XYZ file of C-alpha atoms in Angstrom:
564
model
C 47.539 67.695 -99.681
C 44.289 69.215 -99.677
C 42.060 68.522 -102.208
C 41.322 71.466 -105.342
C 37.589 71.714 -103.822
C 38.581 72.633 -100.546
C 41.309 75.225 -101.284
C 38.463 76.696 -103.829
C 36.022 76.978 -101.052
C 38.732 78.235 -98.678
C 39.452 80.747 -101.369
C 36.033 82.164 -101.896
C 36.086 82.598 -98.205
C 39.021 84.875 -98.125
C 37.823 86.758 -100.809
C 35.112 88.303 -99.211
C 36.757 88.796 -95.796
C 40.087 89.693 -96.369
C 41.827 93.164 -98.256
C 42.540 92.648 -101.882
C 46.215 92.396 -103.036
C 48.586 94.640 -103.557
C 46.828 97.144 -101.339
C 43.675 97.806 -102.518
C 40.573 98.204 -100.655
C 38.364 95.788 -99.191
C 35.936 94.132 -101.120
C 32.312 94.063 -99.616
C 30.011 90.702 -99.279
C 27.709 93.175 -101.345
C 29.771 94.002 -104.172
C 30.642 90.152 -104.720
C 26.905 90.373 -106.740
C 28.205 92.435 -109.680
C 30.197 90.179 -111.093
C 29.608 90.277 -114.498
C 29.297 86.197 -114.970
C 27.781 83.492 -112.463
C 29.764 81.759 -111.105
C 30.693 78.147 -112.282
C 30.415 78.947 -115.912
C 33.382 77.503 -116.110
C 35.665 75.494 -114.079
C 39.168 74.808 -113.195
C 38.653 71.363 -111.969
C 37.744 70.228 -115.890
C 41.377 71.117 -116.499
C 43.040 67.584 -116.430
C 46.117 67.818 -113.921
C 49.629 67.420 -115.559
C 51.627 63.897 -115.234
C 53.811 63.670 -111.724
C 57.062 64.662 -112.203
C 60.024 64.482 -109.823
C 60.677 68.420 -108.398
C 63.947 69.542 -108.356
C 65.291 66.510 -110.751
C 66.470 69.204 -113.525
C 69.139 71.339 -113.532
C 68.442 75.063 -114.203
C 68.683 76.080 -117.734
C 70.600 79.075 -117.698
C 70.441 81.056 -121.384
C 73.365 82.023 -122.800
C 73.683 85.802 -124.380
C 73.171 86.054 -127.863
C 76.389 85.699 -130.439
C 76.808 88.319 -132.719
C 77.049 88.015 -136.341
C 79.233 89.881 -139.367
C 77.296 92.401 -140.721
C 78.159 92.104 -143.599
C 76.337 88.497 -144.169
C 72.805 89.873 -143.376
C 71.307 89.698 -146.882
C 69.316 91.974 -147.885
C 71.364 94.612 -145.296
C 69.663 96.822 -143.189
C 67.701 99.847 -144.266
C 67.920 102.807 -142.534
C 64.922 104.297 -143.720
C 63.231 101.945 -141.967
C 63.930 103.432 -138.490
C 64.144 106.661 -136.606
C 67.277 107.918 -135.420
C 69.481 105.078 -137.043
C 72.043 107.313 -138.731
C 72.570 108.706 -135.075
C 72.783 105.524 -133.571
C 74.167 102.849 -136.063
C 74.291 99.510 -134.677
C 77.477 98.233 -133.509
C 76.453 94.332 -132.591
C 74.107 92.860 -135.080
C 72.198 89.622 -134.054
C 69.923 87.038 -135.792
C 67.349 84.620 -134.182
C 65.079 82.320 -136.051
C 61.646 81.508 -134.487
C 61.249 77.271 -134.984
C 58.768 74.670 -133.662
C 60.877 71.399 -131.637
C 61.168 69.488 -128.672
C 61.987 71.260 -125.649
C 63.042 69.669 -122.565
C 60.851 70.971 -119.569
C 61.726 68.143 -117.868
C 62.776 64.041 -118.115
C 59.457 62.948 -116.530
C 57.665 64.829 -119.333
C 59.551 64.041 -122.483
C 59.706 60.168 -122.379
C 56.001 60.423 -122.512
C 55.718 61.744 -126.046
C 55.677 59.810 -129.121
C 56.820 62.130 -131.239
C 60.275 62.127 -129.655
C 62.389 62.932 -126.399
C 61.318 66.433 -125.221
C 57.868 68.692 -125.443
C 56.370 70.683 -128.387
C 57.708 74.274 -128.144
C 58.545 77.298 -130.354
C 61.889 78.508 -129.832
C 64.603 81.219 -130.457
C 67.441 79.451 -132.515
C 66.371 76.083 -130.946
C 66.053 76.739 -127.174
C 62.927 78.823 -124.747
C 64.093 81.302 -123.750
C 65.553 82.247 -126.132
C 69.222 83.886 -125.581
C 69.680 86.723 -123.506
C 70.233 89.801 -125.131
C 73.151 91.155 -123.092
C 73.907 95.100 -124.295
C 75.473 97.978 -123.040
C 74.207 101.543 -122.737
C 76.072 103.297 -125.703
C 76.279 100.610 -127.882
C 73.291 100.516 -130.278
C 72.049 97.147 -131.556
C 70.237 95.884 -134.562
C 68.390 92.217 -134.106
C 67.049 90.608 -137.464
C 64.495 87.797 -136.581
C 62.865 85.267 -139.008
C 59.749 83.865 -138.961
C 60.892 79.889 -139.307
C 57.570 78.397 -137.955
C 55.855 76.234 -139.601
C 52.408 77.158 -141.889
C 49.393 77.218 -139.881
C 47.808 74.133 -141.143
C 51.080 72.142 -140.736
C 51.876 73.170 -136.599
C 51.834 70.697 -134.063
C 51.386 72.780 -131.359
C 47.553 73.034 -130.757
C 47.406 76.528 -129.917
C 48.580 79.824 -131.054
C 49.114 81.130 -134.232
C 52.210 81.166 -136.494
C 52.301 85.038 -136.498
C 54.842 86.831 -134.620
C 56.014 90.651 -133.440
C 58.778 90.572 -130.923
C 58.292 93.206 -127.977
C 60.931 94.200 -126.138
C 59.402 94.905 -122.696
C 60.244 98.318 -121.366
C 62.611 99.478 -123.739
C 62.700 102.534 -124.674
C 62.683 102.029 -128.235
C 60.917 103.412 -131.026
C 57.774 102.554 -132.313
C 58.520 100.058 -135.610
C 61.174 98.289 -133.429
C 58.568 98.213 -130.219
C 56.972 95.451 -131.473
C 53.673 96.921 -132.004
C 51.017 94.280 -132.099
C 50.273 94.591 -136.001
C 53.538 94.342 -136.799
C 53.766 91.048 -137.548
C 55.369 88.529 -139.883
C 53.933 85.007 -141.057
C 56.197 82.060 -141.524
C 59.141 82.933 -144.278
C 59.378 86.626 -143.422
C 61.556 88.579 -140.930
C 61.443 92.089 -139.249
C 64.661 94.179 -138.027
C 64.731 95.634 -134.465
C 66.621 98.497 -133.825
C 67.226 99.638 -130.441
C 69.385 102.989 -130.044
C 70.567 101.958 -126.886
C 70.034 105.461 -125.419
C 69.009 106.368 -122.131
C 65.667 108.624 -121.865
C 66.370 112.086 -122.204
C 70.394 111.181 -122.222
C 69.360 111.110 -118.124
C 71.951 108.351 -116.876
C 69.117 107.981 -113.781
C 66.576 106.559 -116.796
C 69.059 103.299 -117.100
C 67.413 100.277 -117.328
C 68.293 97.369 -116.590
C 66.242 93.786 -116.599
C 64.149 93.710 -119.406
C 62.557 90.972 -121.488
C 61.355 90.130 -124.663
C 58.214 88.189 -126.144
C 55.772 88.114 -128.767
C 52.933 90.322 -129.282
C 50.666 89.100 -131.881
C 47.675 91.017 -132.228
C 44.898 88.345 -130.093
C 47.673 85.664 -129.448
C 50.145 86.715 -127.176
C 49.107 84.464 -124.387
C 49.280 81.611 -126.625
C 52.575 82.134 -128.583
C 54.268 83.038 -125.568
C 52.942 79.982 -123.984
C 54.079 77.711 -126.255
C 57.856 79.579 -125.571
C 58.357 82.841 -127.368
C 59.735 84.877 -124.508
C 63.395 85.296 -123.661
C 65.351 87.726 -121.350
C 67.535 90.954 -121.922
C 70.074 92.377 -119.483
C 70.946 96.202 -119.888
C 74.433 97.162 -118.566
C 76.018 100.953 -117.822
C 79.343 102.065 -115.864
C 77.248 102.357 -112.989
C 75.485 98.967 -113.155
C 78.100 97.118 -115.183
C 77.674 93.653 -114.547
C 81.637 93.557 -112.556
C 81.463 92.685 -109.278
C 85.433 93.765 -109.063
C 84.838 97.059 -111.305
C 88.010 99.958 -110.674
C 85.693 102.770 -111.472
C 84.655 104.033 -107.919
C 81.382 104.750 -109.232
C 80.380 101.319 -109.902
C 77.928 99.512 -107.888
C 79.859 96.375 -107.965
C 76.602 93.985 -107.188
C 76.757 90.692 -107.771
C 78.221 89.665 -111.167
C 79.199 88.065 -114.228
C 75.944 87.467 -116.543
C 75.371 83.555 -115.950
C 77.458 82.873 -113.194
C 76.453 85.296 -110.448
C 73.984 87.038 -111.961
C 71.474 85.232 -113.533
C 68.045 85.360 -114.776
C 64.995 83.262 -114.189
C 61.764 83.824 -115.571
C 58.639 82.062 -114.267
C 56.103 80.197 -116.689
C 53.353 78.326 -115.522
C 52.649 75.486 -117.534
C 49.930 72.940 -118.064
C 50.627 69.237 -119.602
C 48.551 66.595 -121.598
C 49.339 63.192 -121.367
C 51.875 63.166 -123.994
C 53.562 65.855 -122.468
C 53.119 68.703 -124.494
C 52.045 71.985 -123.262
C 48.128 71.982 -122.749
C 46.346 75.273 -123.354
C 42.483 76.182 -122.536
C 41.398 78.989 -125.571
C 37.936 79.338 -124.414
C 38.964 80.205 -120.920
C 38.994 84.386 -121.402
C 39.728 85.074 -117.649
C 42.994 83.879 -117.593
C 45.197 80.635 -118.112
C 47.133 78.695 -115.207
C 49.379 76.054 -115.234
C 49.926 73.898 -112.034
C 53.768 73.169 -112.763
C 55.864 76.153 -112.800
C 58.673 76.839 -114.868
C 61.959 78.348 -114.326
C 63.705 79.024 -117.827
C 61.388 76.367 -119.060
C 62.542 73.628 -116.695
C 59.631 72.245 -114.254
C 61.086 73.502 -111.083
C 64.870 73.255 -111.593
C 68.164 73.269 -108.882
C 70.880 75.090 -109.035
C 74.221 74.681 -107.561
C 75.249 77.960 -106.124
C 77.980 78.874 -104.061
C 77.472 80.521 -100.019
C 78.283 84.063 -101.158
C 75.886 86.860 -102.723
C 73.661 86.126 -106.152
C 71.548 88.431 -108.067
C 68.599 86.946 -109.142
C 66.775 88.645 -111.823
C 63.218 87.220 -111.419
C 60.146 87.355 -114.477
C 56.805 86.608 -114.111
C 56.557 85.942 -118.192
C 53.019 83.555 -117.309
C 50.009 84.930 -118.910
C 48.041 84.917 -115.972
C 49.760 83.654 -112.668
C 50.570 86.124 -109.781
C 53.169 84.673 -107.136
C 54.562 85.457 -104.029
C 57.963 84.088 -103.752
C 59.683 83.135 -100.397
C 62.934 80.965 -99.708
C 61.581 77.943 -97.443
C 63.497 78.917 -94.093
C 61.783 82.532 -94.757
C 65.434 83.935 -95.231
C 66.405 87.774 -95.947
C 66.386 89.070 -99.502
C 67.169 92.525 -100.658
C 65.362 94.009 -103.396
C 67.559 95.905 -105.390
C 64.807 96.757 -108.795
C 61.515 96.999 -109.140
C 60.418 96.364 -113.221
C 63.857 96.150 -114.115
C 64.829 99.354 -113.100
C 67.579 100.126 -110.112
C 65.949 101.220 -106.515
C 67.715 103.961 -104.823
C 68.390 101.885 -101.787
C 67.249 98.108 -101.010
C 64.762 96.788 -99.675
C 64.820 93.931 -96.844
C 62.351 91.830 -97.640
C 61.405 87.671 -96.875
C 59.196 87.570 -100.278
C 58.411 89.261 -103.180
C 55.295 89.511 -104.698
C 54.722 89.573 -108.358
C 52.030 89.932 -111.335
C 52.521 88.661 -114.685
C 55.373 90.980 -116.491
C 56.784 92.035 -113.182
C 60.263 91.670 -111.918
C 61.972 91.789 -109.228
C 66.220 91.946 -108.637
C 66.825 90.155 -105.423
C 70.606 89.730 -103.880
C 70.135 86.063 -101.559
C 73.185 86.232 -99.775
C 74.128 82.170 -99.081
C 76.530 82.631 -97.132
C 74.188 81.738 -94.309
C 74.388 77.955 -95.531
C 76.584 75.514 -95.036
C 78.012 73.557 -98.195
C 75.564 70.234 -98.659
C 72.646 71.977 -97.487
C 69.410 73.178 -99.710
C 66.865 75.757 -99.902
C 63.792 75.797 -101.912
C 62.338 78.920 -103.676
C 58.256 78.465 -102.695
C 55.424 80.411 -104.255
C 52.820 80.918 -101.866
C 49.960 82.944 -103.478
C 46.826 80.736 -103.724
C 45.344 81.307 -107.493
C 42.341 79.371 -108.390
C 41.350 81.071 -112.071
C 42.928 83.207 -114.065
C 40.886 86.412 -112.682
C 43.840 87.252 -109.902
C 44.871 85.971 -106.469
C 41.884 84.707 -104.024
C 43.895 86.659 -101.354
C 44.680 83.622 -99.257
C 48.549 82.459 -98.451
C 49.191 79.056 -99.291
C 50.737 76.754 -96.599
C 52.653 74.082 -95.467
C 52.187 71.482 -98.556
C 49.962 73.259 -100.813
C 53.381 75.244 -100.971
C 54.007 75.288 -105.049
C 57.754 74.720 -105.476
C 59.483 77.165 -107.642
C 63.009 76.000 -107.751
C 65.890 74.519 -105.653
C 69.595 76.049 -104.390
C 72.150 73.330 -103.516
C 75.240 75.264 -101.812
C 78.713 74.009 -103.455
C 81.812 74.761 -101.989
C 83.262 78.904 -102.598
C 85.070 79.036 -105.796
C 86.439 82.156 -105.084
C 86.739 85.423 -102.952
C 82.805 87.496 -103.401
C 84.131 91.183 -103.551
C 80.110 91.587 -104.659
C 78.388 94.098 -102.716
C 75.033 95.222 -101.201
C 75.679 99.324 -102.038
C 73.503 101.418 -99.600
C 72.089 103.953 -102.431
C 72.189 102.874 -106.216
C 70.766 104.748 -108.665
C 68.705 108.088 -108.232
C 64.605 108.081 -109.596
C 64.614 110.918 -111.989
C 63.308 114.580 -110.723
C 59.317 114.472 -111.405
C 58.510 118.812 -112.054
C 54.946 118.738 -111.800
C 54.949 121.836 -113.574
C 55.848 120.261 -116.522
C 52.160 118.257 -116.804
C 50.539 119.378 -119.357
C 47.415 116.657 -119.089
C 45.944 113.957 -117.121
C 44.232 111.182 -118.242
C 42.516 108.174 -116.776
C 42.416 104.395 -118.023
C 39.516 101.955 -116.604
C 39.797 98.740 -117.104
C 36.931 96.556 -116.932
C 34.713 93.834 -118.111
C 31.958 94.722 -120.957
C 29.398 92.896 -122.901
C 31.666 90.013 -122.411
C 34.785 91.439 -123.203
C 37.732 93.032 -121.250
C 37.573 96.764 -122.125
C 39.828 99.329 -121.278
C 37.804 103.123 -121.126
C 34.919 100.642 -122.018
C 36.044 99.876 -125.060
C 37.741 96.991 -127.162
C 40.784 97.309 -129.116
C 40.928 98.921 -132.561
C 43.836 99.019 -133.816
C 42.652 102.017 -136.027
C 42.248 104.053 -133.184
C 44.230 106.201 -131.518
C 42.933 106.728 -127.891
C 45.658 108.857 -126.456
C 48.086 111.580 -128.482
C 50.390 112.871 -126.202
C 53.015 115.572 -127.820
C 56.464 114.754 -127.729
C 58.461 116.340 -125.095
C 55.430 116.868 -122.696
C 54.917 115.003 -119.467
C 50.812 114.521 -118.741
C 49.798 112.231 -115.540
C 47.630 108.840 -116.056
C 45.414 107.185 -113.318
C 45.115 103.531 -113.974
C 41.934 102.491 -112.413
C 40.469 98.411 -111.655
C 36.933 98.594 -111.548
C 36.277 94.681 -111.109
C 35.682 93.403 -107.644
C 37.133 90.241 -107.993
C 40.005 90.398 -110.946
C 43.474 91.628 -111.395
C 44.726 93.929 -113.650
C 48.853 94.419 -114.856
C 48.428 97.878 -116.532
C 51.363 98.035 -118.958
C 52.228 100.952 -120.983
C 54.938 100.226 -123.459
C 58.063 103.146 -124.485
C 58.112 104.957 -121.120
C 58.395 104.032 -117.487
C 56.699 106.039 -115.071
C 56.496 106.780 -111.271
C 53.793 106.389 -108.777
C 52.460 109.580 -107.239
C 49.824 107.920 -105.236
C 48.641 104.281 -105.016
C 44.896 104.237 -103.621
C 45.539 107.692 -103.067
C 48.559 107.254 -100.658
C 52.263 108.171 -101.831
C 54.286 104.745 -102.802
C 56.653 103.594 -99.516
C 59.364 100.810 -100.101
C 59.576 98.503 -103.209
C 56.719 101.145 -104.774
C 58.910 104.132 -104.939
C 60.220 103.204 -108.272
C 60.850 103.439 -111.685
C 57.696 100.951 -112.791
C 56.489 99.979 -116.103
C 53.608 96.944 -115.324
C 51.201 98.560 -112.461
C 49.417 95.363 -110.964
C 46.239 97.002 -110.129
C 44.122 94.233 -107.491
C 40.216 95.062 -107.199
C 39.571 98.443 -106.987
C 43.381 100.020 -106.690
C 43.945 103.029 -108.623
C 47.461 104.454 -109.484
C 48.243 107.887 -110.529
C 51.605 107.953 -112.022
C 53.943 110.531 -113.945
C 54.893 110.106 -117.338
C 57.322 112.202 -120.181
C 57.432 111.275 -123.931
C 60.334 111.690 -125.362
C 63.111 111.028 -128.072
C 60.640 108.724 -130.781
C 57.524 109.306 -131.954
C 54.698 106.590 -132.717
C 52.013 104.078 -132.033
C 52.601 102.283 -129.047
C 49.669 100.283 -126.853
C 48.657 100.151 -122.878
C 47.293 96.579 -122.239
C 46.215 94.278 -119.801
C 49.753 92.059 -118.882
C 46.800 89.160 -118.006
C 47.681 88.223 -121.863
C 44.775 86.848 -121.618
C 42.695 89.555 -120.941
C 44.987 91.390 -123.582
C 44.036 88.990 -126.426
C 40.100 89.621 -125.649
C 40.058 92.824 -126.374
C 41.779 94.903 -122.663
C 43.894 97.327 -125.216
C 44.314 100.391 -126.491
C 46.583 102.128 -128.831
C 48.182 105.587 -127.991
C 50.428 107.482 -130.233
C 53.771 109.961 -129.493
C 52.994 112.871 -131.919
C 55.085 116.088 -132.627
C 54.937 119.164 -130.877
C 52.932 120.576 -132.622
C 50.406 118.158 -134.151
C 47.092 118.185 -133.923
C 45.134 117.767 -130.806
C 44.387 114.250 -130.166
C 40.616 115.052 -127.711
């Protein structure tokens, strides 16, 4: 294997002689001098390398959806004065999670090392990371009530984070005091209520979504809470996309199926262990954290016993700083079926995917290419030396990093799963309709990540679009040597131009995370609709987000007064 100093000098190399990422320009020997820091002022070789461990020794942990509760035991009940539109849409499955500090498996190798007990420090959703999947159905509103169980500040054993929580749920569209709004948070012996309406946008059955996720979102301490395992999935279902691979209604897609079993969800942490193995986390590192084990539902690179028929894997990048590019070993056909969650009008053939942190990708594998007793290994080959973004060079042979492992079983069954030819339709984009543009620069400031130039205040509002308007944003990366995953929570949007070309393939989406390399731009089209609100755009680096790369926007009424 080659040694960390040589793939670091390889790196630099293909930095300034190859395109950046994700389609952006090329970045000239010339520009490499405005960096706003020397280089070496910090390193990645003084981060000590995690204890060996055994790859694919540990089964995939796959998370079960969340039970509901009675109602009526939720003491004090639910006030619906405390959220928009909840006469209109009264919940009709009521959940409860509790946020605790335990031992978490990751993985055998890892947990007889600690003295504290069999498993690694961890906060958890009702004793597991992830925590369950919320599992919910277009029509069917929802109402989650999550307490605060962590321990005090003073008396946590994890090192890092802070005992303060707001629970996002990524790309719903939800309003604003169930959006998880960075300030919006609870300390240990307090709860908040989430209500989600469970609507689509603009009752538009083409604004479905349907792979979403949740996490924390504490105001400078995202990165770390959901580091040390506040993040969890959600699945979205409709008639169209309704989770039944043997659905009567001719409308159905009928893709691959049955949450857990044939669909299932994996989302990718990268993860860094001490000695004892616990988590290890560098806070004075503001370009970014990496781990050098990766995590699939918090298990260091897990198997999975699947059958040779059709899977849908719904794939997270939930790491605070790590961008991958995913392949199957043998360099195999997938099909790309969402991009962020949200159905593609037709699939995409592809042999990887690549994605930044809070992207996802739905891929169909079809194994019926194997034969029962063979494997195939899910490989990340993106070379990532810091946590400023991708050096641009493909990792080989080796240097490989292994993701997870399939082990074919014999067929249990018939697959009547299919690969539709069209899915879901984008929603109609009237340019007529824009009523503003607006442009978003992130960058790097007097030490700071800035977006505009500026740090986050919470106490000010940067953006006020009118409900019921539709304005365009350009996202713009002026670094020459970072990454940038714009996200803008409460509404998706779609890409007009990327570097000032219209979006081909996977791009020609529904996207809510635009994962901007050195100088890309995107110009996308947004509408603001149905809630009003404070909601943020942010740096998905979390890192980056928790030094300051935010701003806060709010949905006002038509009406209100003008916001520039």
């Amino acid at each position: 294997m080659a040694k960390r100093r040589d793939v670091l000098k390889a790196g630099a190399v293909a930095v300034a002689s190859t395109p950046a990422i994700f389609g952006g320009a090329a970045i000239p020997r010339a520009a490499q001098a405005q960096l706003c820091r020397p280089e070496g002022i910090r390193s990645p070789l003084t981060e000590p390398d995690s204890p060996p461990v055994r790859h694919y020794h540990e089964p995939l942990y796959i998370t079960p959806a969340m039970s509901e509760v009675d109602p009526a035991t939720l003491s004090p009940p639910p006030d619906p004065n405390r959220h928009q539109r909840y006469d209109e849409f009264q919940p009709v499955k009521h959940y409860v999670q509790r946020m605790t500090e335990g031992l978490w498996n990751y993985h055998e190798d890892l947990s007889v090392l600690n003295p504290l007990g069999f498993g690694s420090l961890a906060w958890m959703f009702n004793g597991a990371t992830p925590g369950e999947t919320l599992v919910a159905r277009y029509g069917e509103p929802v109402f989650i009530r999550r307490y605060n169980d962590l321990p005090m500040t003073e008396d946590a054993l994890i090192p890092f984070g802070l005992p303060y929580t707001t629970l996002h749920l990524h790309n719903a569209h939800t309003a604003s005091e169930s959006d998880g709004w960075p300030g919006d948070f609870v300390g240990p012996g307090e709860y908040w209520d989430h209500h989600h309406a469970m609507m689509y946008a603009r009752n538009d059955p083409n604004e479905a979504l349907a792979s979403l996720w949740y996490h924390d979102h504490m105001l400078d301490f995202t990165a770390t809470n959901v580091y040390a395992g506040l993040s969890a999935m959600a699945t979205f279902y409709d008639d169209i996309d309704s989770g039944d691979e043997n659905d009567p209604n001719p409308d159905a897609l009928r893709l691959p199926g049955t949450y857990g079993k044939y669909d299932v969800s994996i989302i990718l942490h990268d993860v860094r262990f001490d000695q004892f193995g616990n988590p290890a986390y560098n806070v004075f590192d503001t370009d970014g954290h990496l781990g050098d084990l990766i995590t699939v539902n918090r298990k260091v690179s897990p198997y999975l016993e699947v059958e040779p028929r059709k899977y849908r894997f719904r794939i997270y990048d939930g790491g605070p700083s790590r961008f991958y590019e995913l392949g199957l070993a043998d360099e195999s056909e997938m099909f790309v079926i969402c991009n962020d969650g949200n159905l593609l009008e037709e699939p995409v053939s592809v042999t990887s995917i690549v994605l930044g942190p809070a992207n996802r990708h739905d891929v169909i594998i079809d194994f019926s290419r194997y034969s029962v007793g063979q494997s195939v290994n899910l490989l990340n080959i993106m070379e990532q030396v810091n946590g400023q973004g991708p050096t641009g060079r493909r990792l080989e042979g080796p240097d490989r990093m292994p993701v997870m492992q399939f082990r074919i079983k014999p067929l249990e069954g018939p697959d009547n799963s299919r690969i539709p030819d069209f899915m879901r339709k984008l929603p109609h984009v009237n340019l007529n309709e824009v009523v503003a543009e607006r442009e978003w620069v992130f960058d790097h400031d007097m030490g700071l990540w800035t977006i505009n130039h500026e740090f986050m205040d919470p106490t000010k509002v940067s953006a006020a679009p009118r409900q019921g308007t539709a304005e365009i944003w350009t996202f713009r990366n002026a670094g020459t040597s970072w990454a940038h995953p714009v996200h803008v929570h409460f509404e998706e949007f779609q890409v007009l131009e990327w570097n000032g070309r219209p979006p081909t393939g996977v791009l020609r989406s529904r996207k809510d995370v635009a994962t901007l390399g050195p100088g890309d731009s995107a110009r996308v089209f947004y509408r603001f609709d149905d809630f009003l609100g404070r909601y943020p755009i942010h740096c998905h680096n979390n890192v980056h987000e928790d030094n300051a790369m935010m701003a806060r926007w709010d949905i006002i009424p038509n009406g209100g007064d003008d916001d520039d």
